[in-house]
Amino acid sequence: MPIAVSASIATDHLMTFPGRFAESLLADQLDHVSLSFLVDDLVVRPGGVAGNIAYAMGVLGAAPLLVGAVGADFADYRMRLEQHGVDCSGVLVSERAHTARFVCTTDQDMAQIASFYPGAMTEARDISITALAETVPLDLVLIGSNDPEAMLRHTAECRAAGIRFAADPSQQLALLDGERIVRLIEGAAYLFTNEYEWGLLRSKTGLSESEIDDQVALRVTTLGAGGVQIVTPDEQLEVRVVPERSKVDPTGVGDAFRAGILTAHIGGASLERAAQLGSLVAVLVLETSGPQGWTLDRDDALARLTDAYGADAAADLEALLAG
C-alpha cells in the first residue's frame, strides 16, 4: 500500500547571495531593519514539502500518493512528478489561486532568508483523506507543513479511520498554539522535527520530553551535521550523516531525509538502516541546486553507504535502491 504525502506543494524561487547575512544585520537596529541583497543567480524549481518528499520517494521507487492543493499552473510540475512514479490523483486544482510560492536567498554560510505565499495551498483543507482512502488503501499518511486547517483535518481523519500517520508540523509550529500542536501529534506513528523545532514544540505545548514521547510511537529529531536521533519506547539511536562532497543548497534536505527513512522503514528496513538511507538522500539534495534536481546513481549510492556505515549497511539497503 502506498504512502500518502499531505503537505505544501509550491514553486521555489531560489537565489544565492555571495556574502554573509550576518555582516549586514545590526543587533541594535533589528526593530527597523531595511536590507536588500544583490544575488548572483535565480533558479525557479518545483518544490514544497509534499512535492519534495513525493519526488524523492518516487526516485526511490515507492510510488507515493501526493495530497495537496495547487493552481492551474501545476500542469508541468504534475507531469514531471508522474514521470518519477508519483500518483497525483490526490491533488486538488484551485479555480482561483496560483500554486504556492517559496522565495529563498541563501548566503555563503548556508543561512537563509525566505518568504512563503500560500496561494492555492489554503484549499487543501477541502481534501478528504477519508475519501481518498476509500479508493486508494493507505499504509501511512505523512502530514507535513500545510494549511493549518488541512493539517488538523487530515490528522483527525487518520485518527478516526485508524490510518497510521506521521506528524511533521515543521514550519507551522511558529504559527500554531500548543493545543493545536497536541492535536497534530497525539497518536502519531512518527513525529518528525529538527532540533530547533523540537525545542519549540516542547515550549509551546508545555509538555516534557517524556510526555511527548508517550504520545507517539516513534520520534525522529534531525540534528543537522550532528546526524539524527531516533527515540522509541524500547531504544534510542543516533545515526551520523553521510559526509558531503560539497554544499550547494540546503533547501529540501529535511524533506529528503523524511522520504528516505519512511521509504526504507516501511519497506522493511530497521530504524538504523532506514535513517542511514535517509541520510544518503539528504546529502544528495545538499549537493544539488534545488530540492528536486538530484538523481540516484545506484553504484555510487552503495559506495557512499559503505564508506559511511560499512558493507553490511550497504548490503541491507541494496534491495531498496531502485535499479
Short mmCIF file of C-alpha atoms in Angstrom, two decimals:
data_model
loop_
_atom_site.label_atom_id
_atom_site.label_comp_id
_atom_site.label_asym_id
_atom_site.label_seq_id
_atom_site.Cartn_x
_atom_site.Cartn_y
_atom_site.Cartn_z
CA MET A 1 0.00 0.00 0.00
CA PRO A 2 1.31 3.47 -0.82
CA ILE A 3 2.40 6.27 1.46
CA ALA A 4 0.31 9.44 1.10
CA VAL A 5 2.14 12.75 1.47
CA SER A 6 -0.11 15.61 2.60
CA ALA A 7 1.71 18.94 2.77
CA SER A 8 2.55 22.04 0.76
CA ILE A 9 3.10 21.97 -2.99
CA ALA A 10 4.97 25.02 -4.24
CA THR A 11 7.29 26.55 -6.80
CA ASP A 12 10.67 27.54 -5.37
CA HIS A 13 12.45 30.72 -6.42
CA LEU A 14 15.99 30.17 -5.15
CA MET A 15 18.74 32.79 -5.11
CA THR A 16 22.35 32.85 -3.90
CA PHE A 17 23.95 35.77 -2.05
CA PRO A 18 27.78 35.72 -2.30
CA GLY A 19 28.28 37.34 1.11
CA ARG A 20 27.13 36.73 4.68
CA PHE A 21 23.79 37.96 6.02
CA ALA A 22 25.33 38.22 9.49
CA GLU A 23 27.61 41.03 8.32
CA SER A 24 24.59 43.20 7.42
CA LEU A 25 22.45 42.53 10.50
CA LEU A 26 22.96 45.02 13.33
CA ALA A 27 21.73 43.78 16.68
CA ASP A 28 20.63 47.22 17.87
CA GLN A 29 18.80 48.04 14.61
CA LEU A 30 16.68 44.94 14.08
CA ASP A 31 13.45 46.69 15.05
CA HIS A 32 13.56 48.70 11.82
CA VAL A 33 15.67 46.55 9.52
CA SER A 34 15.68 47.51 5.83
CA LEU A 35 18.02 45.46 3.67
CA SER A 36 18.45 44.45 0.06
CA PHE A 37 20.89 41.77 -1.08
CA LEU A 38 22.34 41.66 -4.60
CA VAL A 39 22.20 37.99 -5.56
CA ASP A 40 24.24 36.03 -8.08
CA ASP A 41 21.51 33.99 -9.71
CA LEU A 42 17.85 32.96 -9.77
CA VAL A 43 16.70 29.38 -10.18
CA VAL A 44 12.99 28.55 -10.42
CA ARG A 45 12.25 24.97 -9.48
CA PRO A 46 9.35 22.78 -8.28
CA GLY A 47 9.22 22.42 -4.50
CA GLY A 48 7.03 22.44 -1.41
CA VAL A 49 7.25 19.90 1.40
CA ALA A 50 4.87 17.40 -0.21
CA GLY A 51 6.36 17.83 -3.66
CA ASN A 52 9.91 17.34 -2.41
CA ILE A 53 9.09 14.28 -0.31
CA ALA A 54 6.93 12.68 -3.00
CA TYR A 55 9.59 13.28 -5.66
CA ALA A 56 12.27 11.62 -3.50
CA MET A 57 10.02 8.66 -2.70
CA GLY A 58 9.30 8.30 -6.41
CA VAL A 59 13.02 8.26 -7.24
CA LEU A 60 13.41 5.51 -4.61
CA GLY A 61 10.62 3.52 -6.25
CA ALA A 62 7.96 3.98 -3.56
CA ALA A 63 5.12 5.35 -5.81
CA PRO A 64 3.64 7.75 -3.21
CA LEU A 65 0.24 9.45 -3.37
CA LEU A 66 0.58 13.25 -3.43
CA VAL A 67 -2.09 15.14 -1.46
CA GLY A 68 -2.36 18.92 -1.66
CA ALA A 69 -3.88 21.92 -3.43
CA VAL A 70 -2.37 23.68 -6.45
CA GLY A 71 -3.23 26.22 -9.13
CA ALA A 72 -3.86 25.72 -12.84
CA ASP A 73 -0.14 26.40 -13.34
CA PHE A 74 0.65 22.94 -11.89
CA ALA A 75 0.46 21.05 -15.22
CA ASP A 76 4.20 20.86 -15.97
CA TYR A 77 5.00 20.08 -12.34
CA ARG A 78 2.40 17.28 -12.34
CA MET A 79 3.86 15.74 -15.49
CA ARG A 80 7.34 15.74 -14.01
CA LEU A 81 6.21 14.08 -10.78
CA GLU A 82 4.21 11.44 -12.62
CA GLN A 83 7.28 10.64 -14.73
CA HIS A 84 9.01 9.75 -11.45
CA GLY A 85 6.22 7.45 -10.27
CA VAL A 86 4.21 9.88 -8.11
CA ASP A 87 0.41 9.40 -8.06
CA CYS A 88 -1.14 12.89 -8.33
CA SER A 89 -4.78 11.78 -8.11
CA GLY A 90 -4.98 13.27 -4.59
CA VAL A 91 -4.20 16.79 -5.81
CA LEU A 92 -6.95 19.44 -5.83
CA VAL A 93 -6.65 22.12 -8.55
CA SER A 94 -7.88 25.56 -7.47
CA GLU A 95 -10.06 27.62 -9.79
CA ARG A 96 -8.96 30.93 -8.27
CA ALA A 97 -5.36 30.83 -6.97
CA HIS A 98 -1.86 30.08 -8.17
CA THR A 99 0.30 27.31 -6.78
CA ALA A 100 2.14 28.43 -3.63
CA ARG A 101 5.49 30.24 -3.97
CA PHE A 102 8.62 29.85 -1.85
CA VAL A 103 11.17 32.64 -2.36
CA CYS A 104 14.52 31.97 -0.66
CA THR A 105 18.00 33.52 -0.64
CA THR A 106 20.96 31.51 0.70
CA ASP A 107 24.28 33.08 1.71
CA GLN A 108 27.77 31.58 1.71
CA ASP A 109 27.26 30.27 5.27
CA MET A 110 24.13 28.36 4.13
CA ALA A 111 21.99 30.79 6.17
CA GLN A 112 18.64 31.51 4.52
CA ILE A 113 16.07 34.32 4.35
CA ALA A 114 12.77 33.22 2.86
CA SER A 115 9.14 34.17 2.25
CA PHE A 116 6.20 31.88 1.51
CA TYR A 117 2.99 32.77 -0.35
CA PRO A 118 0.35 30.08 0.28
CA GLY A 119 -1.93 30.71 -2.72
CA ALA A 120 -3.91 27.58 -3.55
CA MET A 121 -2.50 25.80 -0.51
CA THR A 122 -5.32 27.27 1.62
CA GLU A 123 -7.76 25.00 -0.24
CA ALA A 124 -6.02 21.83 0.95
CA ARG A 125 -8.49 21.83 3.85
CA ASP A 126 -11.16 20.79 1.30
CA ILE A 127 -9.40 17.48 0.60
CA SER A 128 -10.69 14.43 2.49
CA ILE A 129 -8.21 11.73 3.48
CA THR A 130 -11.18 9.52 4.33
CA ALA A 131 -12.48 9.77 0.77
CA LEU A 132 -9.04 9.13 -0.72
CA ALA A 133 -8.57 6.05 1.47
CA GLU A 134 -11.80 4.59 0.06
CA THR A 135 -10.24 4.48 -3.41
CA VAL A 136 -6.55 4.05 -2.54
CA PRO A 137 -5.76 1.87 0.51
CA LEU A 138 -3.11 3.75 2.50
CA ASP A 139 -0.28 2.36 4.61
CA LEU A 140 0.69 5.72 6.12
CA VAL A 141 -0.13 9.40 5.69
CA LEU A 142 2.67 11.89 6.27
CA ILE A 143 1.05 15.15 7.39
CA GLY A 144 3.56 17.93 6.86
CA SER A 145 3.60 21.71 6.84
CA ASN A 146 0.48 22.88 5.01
CA ASP A 147 -2.63 24.97 5.52
CA PRO A 148 -3.16 24.57 9.30
CA GLU A 149 -6.82 23.60 8.92
CA ALA A 150 -5.83 20.96 6.39
CA MET A 151 -3.24 19.57 8.79
CA LEU A 152 -5.78 19.35 11.60
CA ARG A 153 -8.45 17.81 9.37
CA HIS A 154 -6.16 15.18 7.86
CA THR A 155 -4.78 14.24 11.27
CA ALA A 156 -8.28 13.86 12.73
CA GLU A 157 -9.44 11.79 9.75
CA CYS A 158 -6.45 9.45 10.03
CA ARG A 159 -7.05 9.02 13.73
CA ALA A 160 -10.79 8.33 13.23
CA ALA A 161 -10.21 5.87 10.38
CA GLY A 162 -7.34 4.06 12.09
CA ILE A 163 -4.84 5.06 9.39
CA ARG A 164 -1.26 5.42 10.64
CA PHE A 165 0.12 8.92 10.26
CA ALA A 166 3.42 10.73 10.58
CA ALA A 167 3.30 14.18 12.20
CA ASP A 168 5.72 16.67 10.63
CA PRO A 169 4.47 20.16 11.63
CA SER A 170 7.87 21.82 10.95
CA GLN A 171 7.43 25.42 9.70
CA GLN A 172 3.88 25.72 11.02
CA LEU A 173 4.99 25.29 14.63
CA ALA A 174 5.68 29.04 14.73
CA LEU A 175 2.03 29.74 13.89
CA LEU A 176 0.22 27.03 15.83
CA ASP A 177 -0.64 27.23 19.53
CA GLY A 178 0.07 24.44 22.00
CA GLU A 179 -3.42 22.96 21.93
CA ARG A 180 -3.42 22.56 18.14
CA ILE A 181 0.10 21.15 18.14
CA VAL A 182 -1.00 18.44 20.59
CA ARG A 183 -3.91 17.62 18.27
CA LEU A 184 -1.42 17.14 15.43
CA ILE A 185 0.97 14.82 17.24
CA GLU A 186 -1.20 12.71 19.54
CA GLY A 187 -1.16 9.10 18.41
CA ALA A 188 1.36 9.64 15.59
CA ALA A 189 3.30 6.65 14.31
CA TYR A 190 6.22 9.03 13.64
CA LEU A 191 6.96 12.53 14.92
CA PHE A 192 9.48 14.47 12.84
CA THR A 193 11.21 17.70 13.88
CA ASN A 194 14.61 19.28 13.58
CA GLU A 195 16.49 20.25 16.74
CA TYR A 196 15.09 23.79 16.94
CA GLU A 197 11.54 22.64 16.21
CA TRP A 198 11.82 20.02 18.95
CA GLY A 199 12.55 22.74 21.47
CA LEU A 200 9.77 24.95 20.11
CA LEU A 201 7.27 22.10 20.25
CA ARG A 202 8.05 21.44 23.93
CA SER A 203 7.90 25.15 24.75
CA LYS A 204 4.55 25.73 23.06
CA THR A 205 2.81 22.60 24.37
CA GLY A 206 4.30 22.81 27.87
CA LEU A 207 4.95 19.07 27.67
CA SER A 208 8.14 17.37 28.76
CA GLU A 209 10.22 15.17 26.50
CA SER A 210 8.88 12.02 28.14
CA GLU A 211 5.27 13.24 27.94
CA ILE A 212 5.61 13.84 24.21
CA ASP A 213 7.34 10.51 23.68
CA ASP A 214 4.42 8.81 25.43
CA GLN A 215 2.05 10.25 22.82
CA VAL A 216 3.89 9.00 19.73
CA ALA A 217 5.19 5.60 18.68
CA LEU A 218 8.48 6.93 17.35
CA ARG A 219 10.26 10.30 17.48
CA VAL A 220 12.82 11.40 14.90
CA THR A 221 14.84 14.57 15.59
CA THR A 222 17.29 15.71 12.92
CA LEU A 223 20.42 17.44 14.22
CA GLY A 224 21.92 18.92 11.06
CA ALA A 225 25.58 17.99 10.76
CA GLY A 226 25.16 16.09 14.04
CA GLY A 227 23.03 13.42 12.36
CA VAL A 228 19.69 12.21 13.68
CA GLN A 229 18.28 10.97 16.98
CA ILE A 230 15.53 8.34 16.99
CA VAL A 231 13.59 7.53 20.16
CA THR A 232 11.13 4.66 20.66
CA PRO A 233 9.79 3.13 23.89
CA ASP A 234 12.46 0.43 23.59
CA GLU A 235 15.55 2.16 22.24
CA GLN A 236 17.36 5.37 21.39
CA LEU A 237 19.50 5.54 18.27
CA GLU A 238 21.86 8.14 16.91
CA VAL A 239 22.87 7.93 13.27
CA ARG A 240 25.59 10.12 11.82
CA VAL A 241 25.35 11.86 8.44
CA VAL A 242 26.83 10.72 5.14
CA PRO A 243 29.83 13.04 4.57
CA GLU A 244 29.12 15.64 1.91
CA ARG A 245 31.29 16.17 -1.15
CA SER A 246 30.08 19.76 -1.45
CA LYS A 247 27.47 22.13 -0.04
CA VAL A 248 25.38 23.62 -2.81
CA ASP A 249 21.87 24.25 -1.43
CA PRO A 250 20.28 23.11 1.87
CA THR A 251 16.70 23.65 0.64
CA GLY A 252 14.71 20.43 0.98
CA VAL A 253 17.39 18.43 2.83
CA GLY A 254 14.98 17.63 5.67
CA ASP A 255 12.28 16.60 3.21
CA ALA A 256 14.72 14.26 1.51
CA PHE A 257 15.66 12.65 4.82
CA ARG A 258 12.00 12.01 5.62
CA ALA A 259 11.43 10.42 2.23
CA GLY A 260 14.40 8.11 2.67
CA ILE A 261 13.70 6.97 6.21
CA LEU A 262 9.99 6.36 5.61
CA THR A 263 10.53 4.53 2.32
CA ALA A 264 13.13 2.27 3.91
CA HIS A 265 11.38 1.65 7.24
CA ILE A 266 8.01 0.86 5.69
CA GLY A 267 9.88 -1.23 3.14
CA GLY A 268 11.12 -3.46 5.94
CA ALA A 269 14.47 -1.94 6.94
CA SER A 270 15.43 -1.46 10.58
CA LEU A 271 15.25 2.04 12.01
CA GLU A 272 19.02 2.35 11.89
CA ARG A 273 19.23 1.30 8.25
CA ALA A 274 16.25 3.48 7.34
CA ALA A 275 17.91 6.53 8.91
CA GLN A 276 21.09 5.73 7.01
CA LEU A 277 19.22 5.72 3.70
CA GLY A 278 17.50 8.96 4.71
CA SER A 279 20.90 10.50 5.41
CA LEU A 280 22.15 9.44 1.99
CA VAL A 281 19.19 11.01 0.20
CA ALA A 282 19.59 14.16 2.30
CA VAL A 283 23.23 14.63 1.29
CA LEU A 284 22.36 14.10 -2.38
CA VAL A 285 19.96 17.04 -2.10
CA LEU A 286 22.53 19.15 -0.22
CA GLU A 287 24.94 18.65 -3.11
CA THR A 288 22.38 19.75 -5.73
CA SER A 289 20.79 23.06 -6.65
CA GLY A 290 17.11 22.80 -5.76
CA PRO A 291 15.30 20.09 -3.79
CA GLN A 292 14.26 18.09 -6.85
CA GLY A 293 17.34 18.40 -9.03
CA TRP A 294 19.12 15.32 -7.69
CA THR A 295 19.33 11.87 -9.23
CA LEU A 296 20.26 8.48 -7.83
CA ASP A 297 23.27 6.56 -9.12
CA ARG A 298 22.85 3.13 -7.56
CA ASP A 299 26.50 2.09 -7.63
CA ASP A 300 27.69 5.40 -6.23
CA ALA A 301 24.98 5.31 -3.56
CA LEU A 302 26.08 1.86 -2.41
CA ALA A 303 29.71 3.01 -2.31
CA ARG A 304 28.81 6.01 -0.18
CA LEU A 305 26.73 3.89 2.19
CA THR A 306 29.66 1.51 2.52
CA ASP A 307 32.10 4.33 3.25
CA ALA A 308 29.77 5.94 5.80
CA TYR A 309 28.25 2.92 7.56
CA GLY A 310 30.05 -0.23 6.40
CA ALA A 311 29.50 -3.02 3.91
CA ASP A 312 26.69 -4.63 5.94
CA ALA A 313 24.63 -1.44 5.81
CA ALA A 314 25.05 -1.16 2.05
CA ALA A 315 24.11 -4.81 1.58
CA ASP A 316 21.00 -4.43 3.73
CA LEU A 317 19.83 -1.37 1.79
CA GLU A 318 20.77 -2.54 -1.69
CA ALA A 319 17.36 -4.00 -2.45
CA LEU A 320 15.64 -0.72 -1.56
CA LEU A 321 17.63 1.32 -4.07
CA ALA A 322 15.78 1.49 -7.37
CA GLY A 323 17.96 -0.03 -10.05
#
